[in-house]
Coordinates of C-alpha atoms and ligand atoms in Angstrom, one line a residue:
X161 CA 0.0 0.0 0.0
X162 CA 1.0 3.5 -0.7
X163 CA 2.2 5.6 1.9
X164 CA -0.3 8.1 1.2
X165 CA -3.0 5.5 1.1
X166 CA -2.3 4.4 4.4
X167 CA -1.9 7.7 6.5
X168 CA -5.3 9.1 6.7
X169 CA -6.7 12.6 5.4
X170 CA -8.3 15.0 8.5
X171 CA -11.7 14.5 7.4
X172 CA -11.2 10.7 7.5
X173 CA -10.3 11.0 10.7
X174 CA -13.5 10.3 13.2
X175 CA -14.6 12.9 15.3
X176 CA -14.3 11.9 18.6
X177 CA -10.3 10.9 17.5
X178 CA -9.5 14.2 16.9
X179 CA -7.7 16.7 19.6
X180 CA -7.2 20.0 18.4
X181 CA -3.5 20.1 17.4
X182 CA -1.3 21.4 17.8
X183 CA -1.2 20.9 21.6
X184 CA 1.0 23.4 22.6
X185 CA 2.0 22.4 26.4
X186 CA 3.6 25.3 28.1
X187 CA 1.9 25.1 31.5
X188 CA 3.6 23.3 34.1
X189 CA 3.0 22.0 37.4
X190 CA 5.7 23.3 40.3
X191 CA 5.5 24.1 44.0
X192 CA 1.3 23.8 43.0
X193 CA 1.1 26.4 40.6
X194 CA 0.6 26.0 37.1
X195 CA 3.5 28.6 35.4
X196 CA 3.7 29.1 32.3
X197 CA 6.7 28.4 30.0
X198 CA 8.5 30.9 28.1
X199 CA 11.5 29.1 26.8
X200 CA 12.8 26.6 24.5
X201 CA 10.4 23.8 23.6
X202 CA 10.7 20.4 21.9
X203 CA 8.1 19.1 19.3
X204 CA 6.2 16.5 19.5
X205 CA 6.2 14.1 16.6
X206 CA 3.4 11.5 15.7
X207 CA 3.7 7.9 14.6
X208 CA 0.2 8.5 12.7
X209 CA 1.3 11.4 9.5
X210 CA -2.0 13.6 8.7
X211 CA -2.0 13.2 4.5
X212 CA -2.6 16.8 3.3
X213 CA -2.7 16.8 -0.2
X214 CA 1.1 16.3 -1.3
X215 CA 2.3 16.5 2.5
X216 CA 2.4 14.3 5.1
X217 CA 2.1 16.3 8.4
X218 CA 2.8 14.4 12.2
X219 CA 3.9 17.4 14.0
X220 CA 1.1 17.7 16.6
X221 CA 2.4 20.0 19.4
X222 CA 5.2 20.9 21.6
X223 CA 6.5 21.0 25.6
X224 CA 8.8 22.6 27.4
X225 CA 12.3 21.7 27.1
X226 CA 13.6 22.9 30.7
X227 CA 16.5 24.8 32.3
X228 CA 18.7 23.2 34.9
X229 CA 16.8 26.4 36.8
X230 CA 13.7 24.9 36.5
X231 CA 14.3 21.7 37.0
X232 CA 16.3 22.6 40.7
X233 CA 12.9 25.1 41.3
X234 CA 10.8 21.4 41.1
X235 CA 13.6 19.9 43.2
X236 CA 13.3 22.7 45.8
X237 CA 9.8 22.4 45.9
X238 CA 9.6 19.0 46.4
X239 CA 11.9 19.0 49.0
X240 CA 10.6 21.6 50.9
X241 CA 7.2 20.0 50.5
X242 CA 8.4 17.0 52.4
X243 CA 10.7 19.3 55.0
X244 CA 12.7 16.8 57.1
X245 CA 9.6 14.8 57.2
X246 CA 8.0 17.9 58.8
X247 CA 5.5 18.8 55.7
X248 CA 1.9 18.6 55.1
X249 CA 1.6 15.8 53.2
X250 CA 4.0 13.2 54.8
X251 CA 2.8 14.7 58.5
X252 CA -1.1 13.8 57.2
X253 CA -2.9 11.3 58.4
X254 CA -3.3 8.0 56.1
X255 CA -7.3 9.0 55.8
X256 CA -6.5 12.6 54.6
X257 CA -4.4 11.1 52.1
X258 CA -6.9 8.8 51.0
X259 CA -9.1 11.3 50.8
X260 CA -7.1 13.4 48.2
X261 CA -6.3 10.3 46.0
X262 CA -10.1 10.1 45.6
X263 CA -10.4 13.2 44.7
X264 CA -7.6 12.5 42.3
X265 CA -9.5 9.6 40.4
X266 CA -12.5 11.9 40.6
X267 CA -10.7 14.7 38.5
X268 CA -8.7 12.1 36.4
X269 CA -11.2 10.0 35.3
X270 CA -13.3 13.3 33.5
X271 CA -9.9 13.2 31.5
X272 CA -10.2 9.9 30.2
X273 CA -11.0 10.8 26.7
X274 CA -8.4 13.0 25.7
X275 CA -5.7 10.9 27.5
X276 CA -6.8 7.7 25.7
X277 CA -6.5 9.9 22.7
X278 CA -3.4 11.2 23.0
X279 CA -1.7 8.0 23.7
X280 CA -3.2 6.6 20.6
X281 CA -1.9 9.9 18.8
X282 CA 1.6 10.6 21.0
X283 CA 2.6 6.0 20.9
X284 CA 0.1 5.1 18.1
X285 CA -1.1 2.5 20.9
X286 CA -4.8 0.9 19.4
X287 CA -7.6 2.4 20.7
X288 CA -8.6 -0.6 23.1
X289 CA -5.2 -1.1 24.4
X290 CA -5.5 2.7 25.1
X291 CA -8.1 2.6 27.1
X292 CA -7.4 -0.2 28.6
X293 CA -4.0 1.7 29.8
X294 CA -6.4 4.2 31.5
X295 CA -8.4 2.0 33.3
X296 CA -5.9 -0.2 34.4
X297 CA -3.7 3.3 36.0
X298 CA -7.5 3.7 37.6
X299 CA -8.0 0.0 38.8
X300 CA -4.3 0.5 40.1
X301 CA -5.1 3.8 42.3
X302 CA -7.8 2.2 44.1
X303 CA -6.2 -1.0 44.9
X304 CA -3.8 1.0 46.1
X305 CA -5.7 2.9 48.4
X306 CA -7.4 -0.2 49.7
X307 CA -3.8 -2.0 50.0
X308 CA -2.5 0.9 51.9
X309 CA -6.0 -0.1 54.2
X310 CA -5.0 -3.3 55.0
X311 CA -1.4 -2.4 55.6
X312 CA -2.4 0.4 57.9
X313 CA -5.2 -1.9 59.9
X314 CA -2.2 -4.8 60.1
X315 CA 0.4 -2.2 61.8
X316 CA -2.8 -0.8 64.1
X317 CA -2.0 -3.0 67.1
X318 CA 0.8 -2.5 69.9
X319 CA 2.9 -5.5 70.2
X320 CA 4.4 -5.8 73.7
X321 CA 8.0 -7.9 73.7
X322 CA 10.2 -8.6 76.2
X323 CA 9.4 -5.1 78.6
X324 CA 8.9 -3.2 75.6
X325 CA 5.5 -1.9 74.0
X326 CA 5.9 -1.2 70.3
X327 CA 3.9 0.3 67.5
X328 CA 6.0 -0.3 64.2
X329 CA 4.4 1.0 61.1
X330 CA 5.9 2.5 58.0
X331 CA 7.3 5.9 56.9
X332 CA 7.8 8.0 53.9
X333 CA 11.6 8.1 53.0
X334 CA 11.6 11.2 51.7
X335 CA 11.6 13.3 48.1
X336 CA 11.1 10.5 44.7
X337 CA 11.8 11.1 41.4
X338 CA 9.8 9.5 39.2
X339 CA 10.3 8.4 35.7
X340 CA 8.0 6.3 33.1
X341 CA 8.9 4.2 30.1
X342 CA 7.4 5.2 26.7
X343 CA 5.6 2.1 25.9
X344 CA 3.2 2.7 29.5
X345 CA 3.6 6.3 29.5
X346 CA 0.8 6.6 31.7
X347 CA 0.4 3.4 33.5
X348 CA 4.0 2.4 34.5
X349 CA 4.6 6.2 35.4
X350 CA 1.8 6.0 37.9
X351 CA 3.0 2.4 38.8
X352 CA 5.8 3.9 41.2
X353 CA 3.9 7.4 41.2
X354 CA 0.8 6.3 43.2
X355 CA 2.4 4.6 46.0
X356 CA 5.6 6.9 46.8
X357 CA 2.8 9.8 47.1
X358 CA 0.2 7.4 49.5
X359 CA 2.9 6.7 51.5
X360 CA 3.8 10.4 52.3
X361 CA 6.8 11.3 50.0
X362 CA 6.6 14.0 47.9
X363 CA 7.3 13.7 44.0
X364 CA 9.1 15.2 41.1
X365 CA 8.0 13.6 37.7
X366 CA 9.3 13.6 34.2
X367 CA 7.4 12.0 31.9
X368 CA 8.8 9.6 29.4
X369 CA 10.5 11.0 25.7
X370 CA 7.2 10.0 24.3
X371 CA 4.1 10.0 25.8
X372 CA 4.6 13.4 27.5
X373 CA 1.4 15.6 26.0
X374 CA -1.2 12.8 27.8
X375 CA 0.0 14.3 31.1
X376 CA -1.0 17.6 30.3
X377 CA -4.9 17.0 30.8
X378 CA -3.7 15.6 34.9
X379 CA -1.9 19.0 35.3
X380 CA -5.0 20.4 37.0
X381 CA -5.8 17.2 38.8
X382 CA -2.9 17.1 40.4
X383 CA -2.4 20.6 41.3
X384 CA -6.5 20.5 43.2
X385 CA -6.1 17.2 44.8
X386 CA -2.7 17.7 46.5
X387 CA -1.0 19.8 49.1
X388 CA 1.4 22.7 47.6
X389 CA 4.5 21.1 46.3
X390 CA 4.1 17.6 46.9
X391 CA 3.5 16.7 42.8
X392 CA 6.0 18.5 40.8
X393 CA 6.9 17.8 37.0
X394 CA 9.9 18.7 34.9
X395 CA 10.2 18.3 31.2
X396 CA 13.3 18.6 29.0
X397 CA 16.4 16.3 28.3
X398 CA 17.7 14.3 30.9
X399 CA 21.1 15.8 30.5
X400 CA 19.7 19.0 30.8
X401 CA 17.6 18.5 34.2
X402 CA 17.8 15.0 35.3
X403 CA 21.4 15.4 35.9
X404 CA 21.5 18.3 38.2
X405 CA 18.5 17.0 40.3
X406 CA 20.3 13.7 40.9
X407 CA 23.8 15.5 41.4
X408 CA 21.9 17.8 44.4
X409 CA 22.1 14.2 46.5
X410 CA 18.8 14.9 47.7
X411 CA 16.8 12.7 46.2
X412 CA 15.8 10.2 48.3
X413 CA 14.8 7.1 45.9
X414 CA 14.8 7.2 42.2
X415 CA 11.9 5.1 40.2
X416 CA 12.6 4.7 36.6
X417 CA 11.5 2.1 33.7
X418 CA 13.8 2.0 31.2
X419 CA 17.2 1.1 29.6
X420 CA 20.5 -0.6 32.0
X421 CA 22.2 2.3 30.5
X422 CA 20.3 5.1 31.7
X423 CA 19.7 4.2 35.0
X424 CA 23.2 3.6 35.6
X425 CA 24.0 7.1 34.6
X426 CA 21.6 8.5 36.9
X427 CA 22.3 6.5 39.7
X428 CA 25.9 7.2 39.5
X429 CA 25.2 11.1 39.0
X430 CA 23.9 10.5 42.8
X431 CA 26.8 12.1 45.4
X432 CA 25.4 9.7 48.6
X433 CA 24.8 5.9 47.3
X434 CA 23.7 5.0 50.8
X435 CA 21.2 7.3 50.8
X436 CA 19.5 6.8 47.5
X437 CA 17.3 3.8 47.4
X438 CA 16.6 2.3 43.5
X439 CA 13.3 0.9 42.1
X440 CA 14.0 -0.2 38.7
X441 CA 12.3 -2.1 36.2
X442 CA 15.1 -2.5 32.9
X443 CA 15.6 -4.7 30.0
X444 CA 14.3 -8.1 29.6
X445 CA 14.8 -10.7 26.8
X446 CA 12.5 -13.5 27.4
X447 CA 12.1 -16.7 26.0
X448 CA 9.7 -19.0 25.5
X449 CA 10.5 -22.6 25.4
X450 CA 8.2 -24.7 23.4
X451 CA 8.0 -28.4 24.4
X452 CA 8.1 -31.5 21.6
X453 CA 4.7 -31.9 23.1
X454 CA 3.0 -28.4 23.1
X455 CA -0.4 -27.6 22.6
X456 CA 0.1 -26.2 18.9
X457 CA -3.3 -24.0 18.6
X458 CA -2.4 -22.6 22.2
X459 CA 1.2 -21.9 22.0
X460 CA 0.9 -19.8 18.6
X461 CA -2.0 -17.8 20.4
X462 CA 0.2 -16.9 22.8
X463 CA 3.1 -16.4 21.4
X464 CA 1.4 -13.9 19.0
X465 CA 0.1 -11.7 21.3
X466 CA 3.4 -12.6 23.9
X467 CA 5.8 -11.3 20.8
X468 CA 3.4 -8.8 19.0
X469 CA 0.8 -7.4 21.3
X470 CA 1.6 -3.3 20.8
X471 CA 4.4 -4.5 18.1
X472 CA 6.2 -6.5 20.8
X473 CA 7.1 -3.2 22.7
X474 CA 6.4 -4.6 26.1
X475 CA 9.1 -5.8 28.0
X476 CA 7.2 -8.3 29.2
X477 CA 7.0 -8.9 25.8
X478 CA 8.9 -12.3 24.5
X479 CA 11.5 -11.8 22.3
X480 CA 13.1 -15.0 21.3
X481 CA 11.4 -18.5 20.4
X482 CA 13.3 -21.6 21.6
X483 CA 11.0 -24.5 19.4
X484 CA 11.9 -28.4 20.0
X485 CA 12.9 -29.8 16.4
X486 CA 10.1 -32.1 16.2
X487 CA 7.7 -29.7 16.7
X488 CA 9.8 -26.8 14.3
X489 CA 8.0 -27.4 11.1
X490 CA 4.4 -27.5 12.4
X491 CA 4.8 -24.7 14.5
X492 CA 7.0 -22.8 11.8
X493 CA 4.3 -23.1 9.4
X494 CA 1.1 -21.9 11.4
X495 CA 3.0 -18.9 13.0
X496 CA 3.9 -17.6 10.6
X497 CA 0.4 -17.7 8.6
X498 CA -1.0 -16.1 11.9
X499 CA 1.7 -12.9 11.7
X500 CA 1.0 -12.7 8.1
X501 CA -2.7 -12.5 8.5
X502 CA -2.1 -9.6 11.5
X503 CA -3.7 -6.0 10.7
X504 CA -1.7 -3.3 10.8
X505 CA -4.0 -0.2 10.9
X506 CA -4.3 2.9 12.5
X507 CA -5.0 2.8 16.4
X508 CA -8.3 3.9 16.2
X509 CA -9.0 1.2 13.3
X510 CA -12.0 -1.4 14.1
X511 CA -10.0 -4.4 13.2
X512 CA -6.1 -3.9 14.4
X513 CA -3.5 -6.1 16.0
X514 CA -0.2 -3.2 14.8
X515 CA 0.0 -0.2 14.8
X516 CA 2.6 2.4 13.6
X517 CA 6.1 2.8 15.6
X518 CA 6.7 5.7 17.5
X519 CA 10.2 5.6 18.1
X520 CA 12.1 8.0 15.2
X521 CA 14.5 5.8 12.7
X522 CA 12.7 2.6 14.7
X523 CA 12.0 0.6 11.6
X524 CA 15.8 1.2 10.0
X525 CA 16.9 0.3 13.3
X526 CA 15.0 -2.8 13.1
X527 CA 16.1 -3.7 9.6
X528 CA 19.6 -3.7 10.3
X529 CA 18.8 -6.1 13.3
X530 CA 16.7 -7.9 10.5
X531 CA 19.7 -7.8 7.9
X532 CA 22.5 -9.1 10.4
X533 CA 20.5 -11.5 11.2
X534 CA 20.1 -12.7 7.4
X535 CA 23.7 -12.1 6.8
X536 CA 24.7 -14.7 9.2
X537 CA 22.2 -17.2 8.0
X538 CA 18.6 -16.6 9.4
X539 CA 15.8 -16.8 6.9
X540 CA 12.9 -14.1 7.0
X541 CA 9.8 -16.7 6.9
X542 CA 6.7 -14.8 6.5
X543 CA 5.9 -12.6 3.1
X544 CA 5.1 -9.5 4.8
X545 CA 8.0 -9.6 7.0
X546 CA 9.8 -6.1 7.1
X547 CA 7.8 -4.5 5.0
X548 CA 8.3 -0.4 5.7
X549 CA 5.8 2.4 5.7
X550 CA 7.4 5.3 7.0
X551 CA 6.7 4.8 11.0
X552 CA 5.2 1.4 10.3
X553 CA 7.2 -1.7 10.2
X554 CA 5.2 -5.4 9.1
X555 CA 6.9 -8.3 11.9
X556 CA 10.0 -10.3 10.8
X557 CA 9.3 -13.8 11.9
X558 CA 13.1 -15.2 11.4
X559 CA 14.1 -18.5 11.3
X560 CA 16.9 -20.5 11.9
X561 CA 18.3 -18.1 15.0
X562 CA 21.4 -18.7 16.4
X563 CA 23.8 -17.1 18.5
X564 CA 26.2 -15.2 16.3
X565 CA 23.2 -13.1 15.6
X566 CA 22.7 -9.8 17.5
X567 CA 19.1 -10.4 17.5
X568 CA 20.0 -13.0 19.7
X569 CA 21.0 -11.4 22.4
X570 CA 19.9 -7.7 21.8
X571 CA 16.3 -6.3 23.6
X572 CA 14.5 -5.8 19.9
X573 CA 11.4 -3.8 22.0
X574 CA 9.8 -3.8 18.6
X575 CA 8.2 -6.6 15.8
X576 CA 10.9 -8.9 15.2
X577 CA 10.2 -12.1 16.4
X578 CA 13.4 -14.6 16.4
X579 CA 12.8 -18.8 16.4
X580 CA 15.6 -20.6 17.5
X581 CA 15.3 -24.7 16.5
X582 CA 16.6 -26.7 19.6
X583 CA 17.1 -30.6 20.0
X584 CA 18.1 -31.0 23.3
X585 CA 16.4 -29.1 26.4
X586 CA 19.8 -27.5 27.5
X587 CA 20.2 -25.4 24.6
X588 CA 17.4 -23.1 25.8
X589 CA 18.7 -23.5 29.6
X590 CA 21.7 -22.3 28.9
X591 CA 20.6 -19.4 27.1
X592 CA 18.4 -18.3 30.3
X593 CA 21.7 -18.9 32.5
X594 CA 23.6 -17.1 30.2
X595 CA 21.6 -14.3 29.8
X596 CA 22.4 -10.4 31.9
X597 CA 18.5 -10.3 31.8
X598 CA 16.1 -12.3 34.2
X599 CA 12.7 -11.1 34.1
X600 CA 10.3 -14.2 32.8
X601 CA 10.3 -17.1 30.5
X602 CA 7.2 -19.1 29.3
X603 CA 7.2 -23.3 28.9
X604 CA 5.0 -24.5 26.5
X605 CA 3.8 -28.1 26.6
X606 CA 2.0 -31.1 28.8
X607 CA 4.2 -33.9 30.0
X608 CA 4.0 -32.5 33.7
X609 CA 7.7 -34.2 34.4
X610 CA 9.8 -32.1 32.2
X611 CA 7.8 -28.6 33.3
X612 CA 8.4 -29.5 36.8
X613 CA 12.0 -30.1 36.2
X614 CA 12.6 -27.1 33.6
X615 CA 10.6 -24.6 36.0
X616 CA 12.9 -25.9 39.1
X617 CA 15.4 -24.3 36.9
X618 CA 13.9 -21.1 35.7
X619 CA 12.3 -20.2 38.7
X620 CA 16.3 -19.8 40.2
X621 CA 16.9 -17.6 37.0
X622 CA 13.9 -15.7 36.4
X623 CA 11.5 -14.0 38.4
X624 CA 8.0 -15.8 36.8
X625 CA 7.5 -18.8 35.1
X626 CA 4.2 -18.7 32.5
X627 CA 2.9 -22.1 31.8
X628 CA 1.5 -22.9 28.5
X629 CA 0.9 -18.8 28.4
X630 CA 2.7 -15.6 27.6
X631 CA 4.7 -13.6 29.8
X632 CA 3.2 -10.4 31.2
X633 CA 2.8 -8.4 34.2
X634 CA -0.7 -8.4 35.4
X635 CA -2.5 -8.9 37.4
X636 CA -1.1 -6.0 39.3
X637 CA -1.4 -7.7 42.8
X638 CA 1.5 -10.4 41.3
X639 CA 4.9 -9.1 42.3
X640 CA 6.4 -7.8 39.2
X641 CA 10.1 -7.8 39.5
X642 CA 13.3 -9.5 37.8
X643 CA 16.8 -10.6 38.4
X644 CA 20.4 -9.4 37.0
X645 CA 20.0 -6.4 34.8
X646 CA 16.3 -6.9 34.4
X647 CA 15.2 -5.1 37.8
X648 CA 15.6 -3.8 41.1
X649 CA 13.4 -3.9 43.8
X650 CA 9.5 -5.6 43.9
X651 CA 6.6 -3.9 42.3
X652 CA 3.2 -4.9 42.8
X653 CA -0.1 -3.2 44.3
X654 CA 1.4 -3.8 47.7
X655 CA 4.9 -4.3 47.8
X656 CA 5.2 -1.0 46.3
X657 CA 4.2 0.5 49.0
X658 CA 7.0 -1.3 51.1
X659 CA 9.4 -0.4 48.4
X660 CA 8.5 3.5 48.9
X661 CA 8.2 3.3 52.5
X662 CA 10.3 2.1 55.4
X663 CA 9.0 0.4 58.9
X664 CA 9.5 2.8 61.7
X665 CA 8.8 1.7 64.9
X666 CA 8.0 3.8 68.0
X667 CA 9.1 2.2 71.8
X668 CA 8.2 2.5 75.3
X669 CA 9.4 0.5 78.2
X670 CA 6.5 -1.0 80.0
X671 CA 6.5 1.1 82.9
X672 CA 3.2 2.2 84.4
X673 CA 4.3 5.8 83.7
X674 CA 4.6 5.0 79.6
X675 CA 1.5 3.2 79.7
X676 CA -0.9 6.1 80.9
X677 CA 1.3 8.1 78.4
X678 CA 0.3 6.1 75.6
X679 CA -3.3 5.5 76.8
X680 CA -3.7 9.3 76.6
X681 CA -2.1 9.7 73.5
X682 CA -4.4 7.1 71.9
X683 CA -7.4 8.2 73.8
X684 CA -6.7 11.9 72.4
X685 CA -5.7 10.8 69.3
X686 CA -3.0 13.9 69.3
X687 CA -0.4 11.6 67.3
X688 CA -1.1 10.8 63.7
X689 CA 1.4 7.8 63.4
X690 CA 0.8 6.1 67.3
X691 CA -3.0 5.6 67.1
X692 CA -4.7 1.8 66.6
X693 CA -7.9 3.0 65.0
X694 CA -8.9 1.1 62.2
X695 CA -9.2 2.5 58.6
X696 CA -12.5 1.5 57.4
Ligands
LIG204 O1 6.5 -3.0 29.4 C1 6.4 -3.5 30.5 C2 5.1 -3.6 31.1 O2 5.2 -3.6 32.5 C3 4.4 -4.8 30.7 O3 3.1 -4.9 31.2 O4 2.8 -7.3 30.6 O5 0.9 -5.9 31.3 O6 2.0 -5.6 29.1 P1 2.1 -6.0 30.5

């Protein structure tokens, strides 16, 4: 198809799909007032080109592109906002906070439309999977709010221990910077967002490289439901104002998605390692292992939509095929078919399984991955494999995969999806043990013997073992985590709020003197962190 055939015209476009571009964003959210910004700015490119007669237009707004001023006003804020622990907001009782959150989803959710829009505009993400992103970041909120219930009715007793009476509950740690990936630019930002705020830190945000005009619609939001300075956002290059934020030393715990190479550099920009706690979620590269004996029908389901669901960038996603040689052929053959007969379409499309890439250069990149591949003896197995329409790129199914490849080893984050042809069980094994990534692996097949003995392996190597099913996150209550360069630290609806929090305890020796003390300061309830009520 024609690139022009493909990209729509504006008056193809339906209605309610439509945001009135260009989005200029030049308010932004510090110490809880919206400024407005004057300076440099950075344009905001779509995946999805607008076909104007001979032109194909994707330039649908701008942001600000921050000084290292700026950014340090955000940092300021933040941490005055959280003074020593002494603030509003981590002072606040865990039922004020509460309360604010719901006011939060209140606000948020009347944004839903043009959020789900943007993401399908700013990441070309389908329509459903959009809105499913929204809804999922809302689902998360309030099981976060009733998980921060249950913690807070679990610390409400006093435990006496050897002389000593105790309350032990947890605390905020202090000022969190918080940084999504571009595939979950929403969702996975609000992952580590949600729970450092509920637990009383305060929060500077940059949003992801794409995905940053969605936010725009929360600005207000967050600037009604929250306490001065507790939600600020900076926007810009990381260079620019990431660097000097981390380089201040006082940011208590950094929360970023993203690559092994960023994450070092920010971490290392940090003057105090002791004091900076990490919540990362990195690169994966996982495997699926497919069984002499595996369901056919099921394992090409899943491994469709574990490879290719938003063009394979999840990284959950799996990203390299490990198929027992008596199975090869079969499963080879019907794979394949299934990518070939995949829509790629525009988000908003009523049948579509692809979607443009967002990423600038993304498909050459791929191609090259594609072509070293082929130059070193892998076979591109399905017809439409690799076919290129300016931000859209058709999946290379490659055959015959083997280790002198880069796509081998490399995180492809995009629709390339490598087979490798195994005969003996170790061959995959060793790949896993071999591997700097450790996130999740799939086993596809029935003969119970050999998945109890291949998932007493992986569950020592990864961090979730699928059977007969694609690797994913979800549910959000599952802990969501990963080993060697694939992760640091637990996320899931409640561990998160461990990971942004720390148990403090408060003593008394049980003397009759501290008992009548306590009694009073429960009875008067003057103490916001010693009290035993229970959150209902
Ligand atoms: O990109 C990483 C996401 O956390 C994956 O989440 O498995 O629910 O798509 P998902």
């Amino acid at each position: 198809m024609k690139t022009q055939d493909f990209f729509p015209k504006l008056s193809e476009i339906p209605e309610d799909i439509q945001v009135s571009f260009p989005l200029h964003q030049t308010k932004y959210l510090i110490n809880g007032q919206l400024h407005e910004w004057r300076g440099e700015v950075e344009n905001v490119y779509s995946s999805i080109y607008v076909n104007e007669g001979d032109s194909l237009i994707n330039n649908i707004g701008s942001y600000p592109l921050m000084d290292e001023k700026t950014a340090l006003y955000a940092l300021d804020s933040a941490v005055k906002a959280y003074n020593n622990g002494q603030g509003v907001w981590p002072k606040m009782t865990i039922e004020e906070r509460i309360e604010c959150f719901k006011h939060f989803v209140r606000l948020m959710k009347d944004q839903k439309k043009l959020v789900v829009n943007l993401l399908m505009w700013e990441i070309g993400k389908s329509l459903k999977d959009s809105e499913k992103e929204f809804d999922r970041t809302i689902d998360y909120i309030r099981d976060t709010i009733e998980a921060l219930k249950d913690l807070d009715r679990n610390s409400s007793r006093i435990t006496i221990k050897q002389n000593t009476i105790a309350q032990i509950k947890r605390a905020p740690l202090g000022t969190v910077l918080c940084m999504g990936p571009f595939n979950y630019p929403l969702n996975e930002t609000f992952t580590t967002l949600i729970p450092a705020l509920i637990m009383g830190n305060t929060i500077i945000f940059k949003p992801p490289k794409l995905g940053v005009l969605l936010h725009s619609p929360l600005l207000d939001a967050f600037k009604e439901a929250f306490p001065q300075g507790v939600v600020n956002i900076v926007y810009g290059e990381g260079q620019k104002v990431i660097a000097p934020i981390m380089s201040s030393g006082k940011i208590n715990v950094l929360a970023f998605i993203g690559s092994c190479k960023v994450a070092d550099i920010l971490k290392k920009q940090h003057p105090h390692p002791h004091l900076l706690k990490s919540v990362l979620g990195l690169e994966a590269k996982n495997p699926a292992i497919i069984l002499a004996d595996a369901d056919i029908e099921t394992t090409v389901k899943e491994c469709i939509t574990g490879s290719l669901s938003f063009n394979g960038q999840r990284c959950t996603a799996l990203k390299i095929l490990f198929v027992n040689e008596n199975i090869y052929d079969e499963f080879l053959q019907k794979f394949t078919t299934a990518v070939d007969n995949l829509t790629l379409a525009l988000p908003w499309s009523d049948q579509v399984d692809l979607t443009p890439l967002p990423e600038k250069n993304k498909p050459i990149w791929l191609s090259e991955l594609v072509k070293d591949a082929t130059d070193n003896g892998a076979i591109i197995s399905n017809k439409r494999g690799g076919m290129i329409n300016k931000s859209s790129f058709f999946p290379v199914v490659l055959e015959n995969v083997n280790s002198t490849m880069r796509i081998y080893h490399e995180e492809q984050f995009g629709p390339i999806v490598p087979i490798v042809k195994y005969r003996d069980i170790k061959e995959p094994l060793e790949y896993v043990i071999n591997s700097p990534f450790g996130q999740q692996a799939s086993i596809f097949g029935k003969d119970y013997n050999q998945i109890s003995e291949l998932t007493d392996t992986l569950v020592n190597q990864v961090c979730r073992v699928n059977i007969n099913s694609q690797c994913q996150r979800g549910p959000d209550i599952f802990p969501f985590t990963g080993r060697k360069d694939s992760a640091e630290g637990t996320l899931s609806i409640s561990d998160a709020l461990k990971v942004f929090s720390i148990r403090t305890m408060v003593a008394f020796k049980e003397t009759e003197d501290n008992k009548k003390i306590l009694k009073e300061i429960l009875n008067s309830k003057s103490s916001n962190f010693l009290k035993t009520d229970y959150i209902l």
